[in-house]
CSV table of C-alpha atoms and ligand atoms in Angstrom, one decimal:
chain,number,residue,atom,x,y,z
I,1,MET,CA,0.0,0.0,-0.1
I,2,ALA,CA,1.1,3.6,-0.7
I,3,LYS,CA,3.4,5.3,1.9
I,4,ILE,CA,2.3,8.7,3.0
I,5,LEU,CA,4.3,11.3,4.6
I,6,VAL,CA,2.4,13.6,7.1
I,7,THR,CA,4.2,16.5,8.5
I,8,GLY,CA,2.7,17.9,11.6
I,9,GLY,CA,1.3,14.4,12.1
I,10,LEU,CA,1.3,14.6,16.1
I,11,GLY,CA,-0.7,17.8,16.0
I,12,PHE,CA,-4.5,18.4,16.3
I,13,ILE,CA,-5.6,17.8,12.6
I,14,GLY,CA,-2.6,15.8,11.7
I,15,SER,CA,-3.0,13.1,14.3
I,16,HIS,CA,-6.7,12.6,13.3
I,17,THR,CA,-5.7,12.4,9.7
I,18,VAL,CA,-2.9,9.6,10.4
I,19,VAL,CA,-5.7,7.6,12.0
I,20,GLU,CA,-8.0,7.9,8.9
I,21,LEU,CA,-4.9,7.1,6.4
I,22,GLN,CA,-4.1,4.0,8.6
I,23,ASN,CA,-7.8,3.0,8.7
I,24,LYS,CA,-7.6,3.1,4.8
I,25,GLY,CA,-4.6,0.8,4.8
I,26,TYR,CA,-2.1,3.3,4.1
I,27,GLU,CA,1.5,3.4,5.5
I,28,VAL,CA,2.3,6.3,7.4
I,29,VAL,CA,5.4,8.3,8.3
I,30,ILE,CA,5.2,11.2,10.4
I,31,ILE,CA,7.6,14.2,10.7
I,32,ASP,CA,7.0,16.4,13.7
I,33,ASP,CA,9.3,18.9,15.7
I,34,LEU,CA,7.1,18.5,18.8
I,35,SER,CA,7.2,22.3,19.3
I,36,ASN,CA,3.2,22.2,19.6
I,37,THR,CA,2.4,18.7,20.7
I,38,THR,CA,3.9,15.7,22.7
I,39,ILE,CA,5.3,12.3,21.7
I,40,ASP,CA,2.3,10.6,23.8
I,41,VAL,CA,0.1,11.5,20.7
I,42,LEU,CA,2.2,8.8,18.6
I,43,ASP,CA,1.2,6.0,21.2
I,44,ASN,CA,-2.4,7.3,21.3
I,45,ILE,CA,-2.7,7.0,17.5
I,46,THR,CA,-1.0,3.4,18.0
I,47,THR,CA,-3.8,2.6,20.5
I,48,ILE,CA,-6.6,3.7,18.1
I,49,THR,CA,-5.4,1.9,15.1
I,50,GLY,CA,-3.1,-1.1,16.3
I,51,VAL,CA,-0.5,0.3,13.9
I,52,LYS,CA,2.5,2.4,15.1
I,53,PRO,CA,3.3,5.0,12.4
I,54,GLU,CA,7.0,5.6,11.7
I,55,PHE,CA,8.2,8.7,13.2
I,56,ALA,CA,11.1,11.1,12.7
I,57,GLN,CA,11.7,14.4,14.8
I,58,ILE,CA,12.7,16.9,12.3
I,59,ASP,CA,12.6,20.8,12.3
I,60,LEU,CA,11.6,21.5,8.8
I,61,ARG,CA,13.5,24.9,8.9
I,62,VAL,CA,16.7,22.7,8.5
I,63,LYS,CA,17.2,21.9,4.8
I,64,LYS,CA,19.8,19.2,5.2
I,65,ASP,CA,17.8,17.3,7.6
I,66,ILE,CA,14.9,17.3,5.1
I,67,LYS,CA,17.3,16.0,2.3
I,68,ASP,CA,18.4,13.3,4.7
I,69,PHE,CA,14.9,12.2,5.5
I,70,PHE,CA,14.2,11.7,1.9
I,71,ASP,CA,17.5,9.8,1.4
I,72,SER,CA,16.0,7.2,3.8
I,73,TYR,CA,12.2,7.4,2.9
I,74,SER,CA,10.4,7.2,-0.4
I,75,VAL,CA,6.8,8.4,-0.3
I,76,ASP,CA,3.8,8.3,-2.6
I,77,GLY,CA,2.3,11.5,-1.2
I,78,ILE,CA,2.8,14.1,1.3
I,79,ILE,CA,0.2,15.8,3.5
I,80,HIS,CA,1.9,19.1,4.9
I,81,PHE,CA,0.3,20.3,8.3
I,82,ALA,CA,3.5,21.4,9.9
I,83,ALA,CA,3.2,25.2,10.6
I,84,PHE,CA,3.0,27.8,13.4
I,85,LYS,CA,-0.8,28.6,13.4
I,86,ALA,CA,-1.6,31.3,16.2
I,87,VAL,CA,-3.0,34.1,14.4
I,88,GLY,CA,-2.4,36.8,17.3
I,89,GLU,CA,1.1,35.7,17.9
I,90,SER,CA,1.8,35.8,14.2
I,91,ILE,CA,1.4,39.4,14.0
I,92,HIS,CA,4.2,40.0,16.8
I,93,LYS,CA,6.5,37.4,15.1
I,94,PRO,CA,6.2,37.7,11.2
I,95,LEU,CA,9.6,36.6,10.5
I,96,ASP,CA,9.4,33.4,12.6
I,97,TYR,CA,6.1,32.7,10.7
I,98,TYR,CA,7.6,33.3,7.3
I,99,GLU,CA,10.5,31.3,7.8
I,100,ASN,CA,8.7,28.5,9.4
I,101,ASN,CA,5.5,28.3,7.5
I,102,LEU,CA,7.0,29.0,4.0
I,103,GLY,CA,10.7,28.0,4.3
I,104,SER,CA,9.4,24.5,5.4
I,105,LEU,CA,6.9,24.6,2.3
I,106,ILE,CA,9.8,25.5,-0.2
I,107,TYR,CA,12.3,23.0,1.0
I,108,LEU,CA,9.6,20.2,0.9
I,109,LEU,CA,8.6,21.2,-2.8
I,110,GLN,CA,12.3,21.3,-3.5
I,111,GLU,CA,12.7,17.7,-2.5
I,112,MET,CA,9.7,16.8,-4.5
I,113,ARG,CA,11.0,18.5,-7.5
I,114,ASP,CA,14.4,17.0,-7.1
I,115,ARG,CA,13.2,13.5,-6.5
I,116,LYS,CA,10.2,13.6,-8.9
I,117,LEU,CA,8.0,12.8,-5.9
I,118,ASP,CA,4.0,13.7,-6.2
I,119,ASN,CA,0.8,14.1,-4.7
I,120,PHE,CA,1.0,17.0,-2.3
I,121,ILE,CA,-1.9,18.0,0.1
I,122,PHE,CA,-1.7,21.5,1.8
I,123,SER,CA,-3.3,22.8,4.8
I,124,SER,CA,-4.9,26.0,4.0
I,125,SER,CA,-7.5,28.2,5.4
I,126,CYS,CA,-10.8,30.1,5.0
I,127,THR,CA,-8.9,32.8,6.4
I,128,VAL,CA,-7.6,33.5,2.8
I,129,TYR,CA,-11.0,34.9,2.2
I,130,GLY,CA,-11.1,37.5,5.0
I,131,GLN,CA,-14.7,38.7,5.3
I,132,ALA,CA,-16.2,37.5,2.2
I,133,ASP,CA,-18.6,39.6,0.4
I,134,GLU,CA,-21.1,36.8,-0.2
I,135,LEU,CA,-22.1,34.0,1.9
I,136,PRO,CA,-21.9,30.9,1.8
I,137,ILE,CA,-18.2,31.3,0.7
I,138,THR,CA,-17.5,29.5,-2.7
I,139,GLU,CA,-14.0,28.8,-4.0
I,140,LYS,CA,-14.6,31.6,-6.6
I,141,ALA,CA,-14.8,34.1,-3.7
I,142,PRO,CA,-11.8,36.6,-4.1
I,143,ILE,CA,-8.9,36.3,-2.1
I,144,LYS,CA,-8.8,39.3,0.2
I,145,THR,CA,-5.7,41.0,1.9
I,146,ALA,CA,-4.8,38.8,4.9
I,147,GLU,CA,-5.8,40.1,8.4
I,148,SER,CA,-2.8,38.3,9.9
I,149,VAL,CA,0.6,37.1,9.2
I,150,TYR,CA,-0.5,33.6,9.5
I,151,GLY,CA,-3.3,34.2,7.1
I,152,ASN,CA,-0.7,35.6,4.8
I,153,THR,CA,1.3,32.5,5.0
I,154,LYS,CA,-1.5,30.4,4.0
I,155,GLN,CA,-2.1,32.8,0.9
I,156,ILE,CA,1.5,32.9,-0.2
I,157,GLY,CA,1.8,29.2,0.4
I,158,GLU,CA,-1.0,28.4,-2.0
I,159,GLU,CA,0.8,30.8,-4.6
I,160,ILE,CA,4.1,29.0,-4.1
I,161,ILE,CA,2.4,25.5,-4.6
I,162,ARG,CA,0.5,26.8,-7.6
I,163,ASP,CA,3.8,27.8,-9.3
I,164,ALA,CA,5.8,24.8,-8.2
I,165,SER,CA,2.9,22.4,-9.4
I,166,THR,CA,2.7,24.1,-12.7
I,167,ALA,CA,6.5,24.3,-13.3
I,168,HIS,CA,7.4,20.7,-12.0
I,169,GLY,CA,4.3,18.7,-12.4
I,170,ILE,CA,3.8,18.3,-8.6
I,171,ASN,CA,0.0,17.5,-8.6
I,172,SER,CA,-1.5,19.5,-5.6
I,173,ILE,CA,-4.6,20.2,-3.7
I,174,ALA,CA,-4.9,22.9,-1.1
I,175,LEU,CA,-7.8,22.3,1.5
I,176,ARG,CA,-9.1,25.7,2.9
I,177,TYR,CA,-10.4,24.5,6.4
I,178,PHE,CA,-13.2,26.4,8.3
I,179,ASN,CA,-13.2,25.9,12.0
I,180,PRO,CA,-11.8,22.4,13.1
I,181,VAL,CA,-13.4,21.2,16.5
I,182,GLY,CA,-14.0,18.0,18.4
I,183,SER,CA,-12.0,15.0,19.1
I,184,HIS,CA,-11.9,11.3,17.9
I,185,PRO,CA,-14.6,9.1,19.4
I,186,SER,CA,-12.0,7.1,21.0
I,187,ILE,CA,-11.1,10.2,23.2
I,188,LYS,CA,-7.6,9.2,22.7
I,189,ILE,CA,-6.5,12.3,20.6
I,190,GLY,CA,-7.9,15.8,20.4
I,191,GLU,CA,-7.0,19.4,20.6
I,192,LEU,CA,-4.0,20.2,23.0
I,193,PRO,CA,-3.7,24.0,23.1
I,194,LEU,CA,-0.6,25.0,25.0
I,195,GLY,CA,-1.2,28.1,27.2
I,196,VAL,CA,-4.1,30.1,27.2
I,197,PRO,CA,-6.4,28.9,24.2
I,198,GLN,CA,-7.0,31.4,21.4
I,199,ASN,CA,-9.8,29.4,20.0
I,200,LEU,CA,-13.4,29.3,21.2
I,201,ILE,CA,-14.0,25.5,21.8
I,202,PRO,CA,-10.9,24.8,24.0
I,203,PHE,CA,-11.6,28.0,25.9
I,204,ILE,CA,-15.1,26.7,26.5
I,205,THR,CA,-14.1,23.3,27.5
I,206,GLN,CA,-11.4,24.6,29.9
I,207,THR,CA,-13.9,27.2,31.2
I,208,ALA,CA,-16.4,24.2,31.8
I,209,ALA,CA,-13.6,22.3,33.5
I,210,GLY,CA,-12.9,25.2,35.8
I,211,ILE,CA,-9.4,25.8,34.5
I,212,ARG,CA,-10.6,29.3,33.0
I,213,ALA,CA,-12.9,31.4,35.3
I,214,GLU,CA,-15.2,32.6,32.6
I,215,LEU,CA,-15.5,32.6,28.6
I,216,SER,CA,-15.4,36.2,27.2
I,217,VAL,CA,-17.7,36.3,24.2
I,218,PHE,CA,-15.9,38.8,21.7
I,219,GLY,CA,-18.8,41.1,20.8
I,220,GLU,CA,-22.6,41.0,20.4
I,221,ASP,CA,-22.9,43.9,17.9
I,222,TYR,CA,-22.4,41.9,14.8
I,223,ASN,CA,-25.1,41.9,12.1
I,224,THR,CA,-25.9,38.3,12.8
I,225,VAL,CA,-28.9,36.1,14.0
I,226,ASP,CA,-28.0,37.2,17.9
I,227,GLY,CA,-25.2,39.7,17.3
I,228,THR,CA,-22.4,37.3,18.0
I,229,ALA,CA,-19.9,36.2,15.2
I,230,VAL,CA,-20.7,33.2,13.1
I,231,ARG,CA,-18.4,30.6,12.0
I,232,ASP,CA,-18.5,27.0,10.1
I,233,TYR,CA,-17.7,24.6,12.9
I,234,ILE,CA,-16.4,21.2,11.3
I,235,HIS,CA,-15.8,18.0,13.1
I,236,VAL,CA,-12.0,17.2,12.9
I,237,VAL,CA,-12.8,13.5,12.0
I,238,ASP,CA,-14.7,14.9,8.9
I,239,LEU,CA,-12.0,17.2,8.2
I,240,ALA,CA,-9.5,14.5,8.3
I,241,LYS,CA,-11.6,12.3,5.9
I,242,ALA,CA,-11.4,15.2,3.5
I,243,HIS,CA,-7.6,14.8,3.3
I,244,ILE,CA,-8.0,11.2,2.2
I,245,ALA,CA,-10.4,11.9,-0.3
I,246,ALA,CA,-8.1,14.5,-1.7
I,247,LEU,CA,-5.2,12.4,-1.6
I,248,GLN,CA,-7.1,9.7,-3.3
I,249,ARG,CA,-8.1,12.1,-6.1
I,250,LEU,CA,-4.5,12.7,-6.9
I,251,ILE,CA,-3.2,9.2,-6.5
I,252,ASN,CA,-6.0,8.0,-8.9
I,253,ASN,CA,-5.2,10.9,-11.5
I,254,LYS,CA,-8.7,12.2,-11.1
I,255,ASN,CA,-7.6,16.0,-10.6
I,256,LYS,CA,-8.3,18.3,-13.5
I,257,GLU,CA,-5.6,20.8,-12.8
I,258,SER,CA,-2.3,20.5,-11.5
I,259,PHE,CA,-3.2,22.8,-8.4
I,260,GLU,CA,-6.7,22.6,-7.1
I,261,TYR,CA,-8.3,23.8,-3.9
I,262,PHE,CA,-11.3,23.2,-2.0
I,263,ASN,CA,-13.5,24.8,0.9
I,264,VAL,CA,-13.8,22.2,3.6
I,265,GLY,CA,-16.7,23.1,6.1
I,266,THR,CA,-20.0,21.8,6.9
I,267,GLY,CA,-22.1,24.5,5.0
I,268,LYS,CA,-23.6,25.6,8.3
I,269,GLY,CA,-22.8,28.8,10.4
I,270,SER,CA,-23.1,28.9,14.0
I,271,SER,CA,-22.9,32.0,16.2
I,272,VAL,CA,-20.9,32.1,19.4
I,273,LEU,CA,-24.1,32.0,21.5
I,274,GLU,CA,-25.5,29.0,19.5
I,275,ILE,CA,-22.2,27.2,20.2
I,276,ILE,CA,-22.5,28.1,24.0
I,277,ASN,CA,-26.0,27.0,24.1
I,278,THR,CA,-25.5,23.7,22.2
I,279,PHE,CA,-22.4,22.9,24.3
I,280,GLU,CA,-24.6,23.3,27.5
I,281,LYS,CA,-27.4,21.4,26.2
I,282,VAL,CA,-25.5,18.3,24.7
I,283,ASN,CA,-23.2,18.3,27.9
I,284,ASP,CA,-25.9,19.0,30.4
I,285,LEU,CA,-24.0,21.8,32.1
I,286,LYS,CA,-24.0,25.7,32.6
I,287,LEU,CA,-21.3,27.8,31.2
I,288,ASN,CA,-19.7,31.0,32.9
I,289,TYR,CA,-19.4,33.6,30.3
I,290,LYS,CA,-19.6,37.3,29.6
I,291,ILE,CA,-19.9,39.5,26.8
I,292,VAL,CA,-17.0,41.8,26.0
I,293,LYS,CA,-16.0,44.0,23.1
I,294,ARG,CA,-14.9,42.5,19.8
I,295,ARG,CA,-11.6,41.0,19.1
I,296,ALA,CA,-9.4,43.0,16.8
I,297,GLY,CA,-9.2,41.3,13.4
I,298,ASP,CA,-12.3,39.1,13.8
I,299,ILE,CA,-14.8,38.7,10.9
I,300,THR,CA,-18.5,38.9,11.3
I,301,ALA,CA,-19.4,35.7,9.5
I,302,ALA,CA,-17.9,32.9,7.4
I,303,PHE,CA,-19.5,29.6,6.4
I,304,ALA,CA,-18.6,27.2,3.5
I,305,ASP,CA,-20.3,26.6,0.3
I,306,THR,CA,-19.4,22.8,0.1
I,307,THR,CA,-20.9,22.1,-3.3
I,308,ILE,CA,-17.5,21.8,-5.2
I,309,ALA,CA,-15.8,19.7,-2.4
I,310,ASN,CA,-18.8,17.2,-2.1
I,311,LYS,CA,-18.8,16.8,-5.7
I,312,GLU,CA,-15.1,16.8,-6.8
I,313,LEU,CA,-13.9,14.9,-3.6
I,314,ASN,CA,-16.8,12.7,-3.3
I,315,TRP,CA,-16.8,13.7,0.3
I,316,LYS,CA,-19.4,15.3,2.7
I,317,THR,CA,-19.5,15.9,6.5
I,318,GLU,CA,-21.2,13.2,8.4
I,319,LEU,CA,-20.8,14.2,12.0
I,320,SER,CA,-22.9,16.8,13.7
I,321,LEU,CA,-21.9,19.9,15.8
I,322,GLU,CA,-23.3,18.1,18.9
I,323,ASP,CA,-20.9,15.2,18.1
I,324,ALA,CA,-18.1,17.6,18.0
I,325,LEU,CA,-19.0,19.7,21.2
I,326,SER,CA,-19.9,16.5,23.2
I,327,SER,CA,-16.6,14.8,22.2
I,328,ALA,CA,-14.6,18.1,23.0
I,329,TRP,CA,-15.9,17.9,26.4
I,330,LYS,CA,-15.2,14.1,26.8
I,331,TRP,CA,-11.6,15.0,25.7
I,332,GLN,CA,-11.2,17.9,28.2
I,333,GLN,CA,-12.5,15.6,31.0
I,334,ALA,CA,-9.9,13.1,30.0
I,335,GLN,CA,-7.0,15.5,30.5
I,336,LYS,CA,-5.0,15.1,33.5
M,401,WQD,C1,-14.1,31.6,16.7
M,401,WQD,C2,-15.3,32.6,17.2
M,401,WQD,C3,-14.4,34.6,18.0
M,401,WQD,C4,-12.4,32.9,21.4
M,401,WQD,C5,-9.7,30.1,13.4
M,401,WQD,C6,-8.3,30.0,13.4
M,401,WQD,C7,-7.9,30.1,11.9
M,401,WQD,C8,-8.8,29.3,10.9
M,401,WQD,C9,-10.3,29.6,11.2
M,401,WQD,C10,-7.3,27.3,10.3
M,401,WQD,C11,-14.9,34.2,16.8
M,401,WQD,C12,-15.1,34.0,19.0
M,401,WQD,C13,-13.1,33.0,20.4
M,401,WQD,C14,-13.0,33.4,22.9
M,401,WQD,C15,-14.8,34.2,21.5
M,401,WQD,N1,-8.5,27.9,11.2
M,401,WQD,N2,-14.3,33.8,20.4
M,401,WQD,N3,-14.0,34.1,22.7
M,401,WQD,O1,-11.0,33.3,14.7
M,401,WQD,O2,-12.7,31.8,13.3
M,401,WQD,O3,-10.0,31.5,13.4
M,401,WQD,O4,-10.5,29.2,12.7
M,401,WQD,O5,-6.6,27.9,9.7
M,401,WQD,O6,-6.7,29.8,11.8
M,401,WQD,O7,-7.7,30.9,14.2
M,401,WQD,O8,-11.6,30.9,15.3
M,401,WQD,O9,-12.1,29.8,17.5
M,401,WQD,O10,-10.6,31.9,17.6
M,401,WQD,O11,-13.0,32.2,17.2
M,401,WQD,O12,-15.8,34.8,21.7
M,401,WQD,O13,-12.5,33.2,23.8
M,401,WQD,O14,-15.2,32.8,18.7
M,401,WQD,O15,-14.7,36.1,18.3
M,401,WQD,O16,-16.1,34.7,16.7
M,401,WQD,P1,-11.3,31.9,14.1
M,401,WQD,P2,-11.7,31.2,17.0
């Protein structure tokens, strides 16, 4: 069976994708620098699937280490998650973000070019659209000036991949994620935010666990159903399966262009208050929260038009928001 390299494979989305790859019978080798995760995740993946992925601890900013890796491993495809991803932090550390997120991408693509490797899946983001003019957001929506350095690394990353795939025939797909949430039903893997969570769901679960005193809801004066901002929250297992679908499209030569991109969401928007109410209901608890002013850089609303992804990837979401919020809470309760 094909062997797939997953960079960032011990991270939140990466680990869930490794599980789904193994479920489909792929051999997996993981590269991770452990800067934003722990090595326990490797054993947890093994507990779920019964198969231990190969693992190499490599900093993808070190070009020689990447070359050495590919001297030892031949792979049939690469799914590239490894990147810094904290939106707020990125604004204060632009050079670190450009070096890590774009430098590692360029080194990987150079190895693919030189060794004639093919099939590259890139972790992109709906942040490339900024505040879209029309909702739901289709792949035809214009790319807007990035609100953060992180978002800019995703925009520039897509351009680098498009040019490399055209010039060197590296068939590639960028998946533009909406908001990944939840945990694997085994509750053995999940989101491991280090420090104070920036994202809504881990902050909610840590508030419910008493780790945080209360959740701050960033603004209730948006032009939405209840004044709080709207996002498309997709279960991380559904998101992981979209990567398998995209990989199979490339391996089976079903792609229509050398570089393609797809919006990966549920197609449904939920406001912050709707998330809070659903979390309380599905987990039978009350959440301590207060309304505060908007967070700088936040957009009003974003949710995906999933028509193209559903059709071209032959993929659609199967898990509900309730599944995501219930598994997120179970995962939080399982943390020491
Ligand atoms: C969601 C909503 C906040 C925290 C993220 C990633 C981005 C991209 C898309 C991958 C917003 C509100 C949050 C809190 C709150 N994913 N909120 N209180 O900003 O949509 O972006 O998903 O690339 O990289 O950062 O997600 O979870 O931070 O916020 O009220 O304590 O929850 O204002 O409306 P966001 P988020």
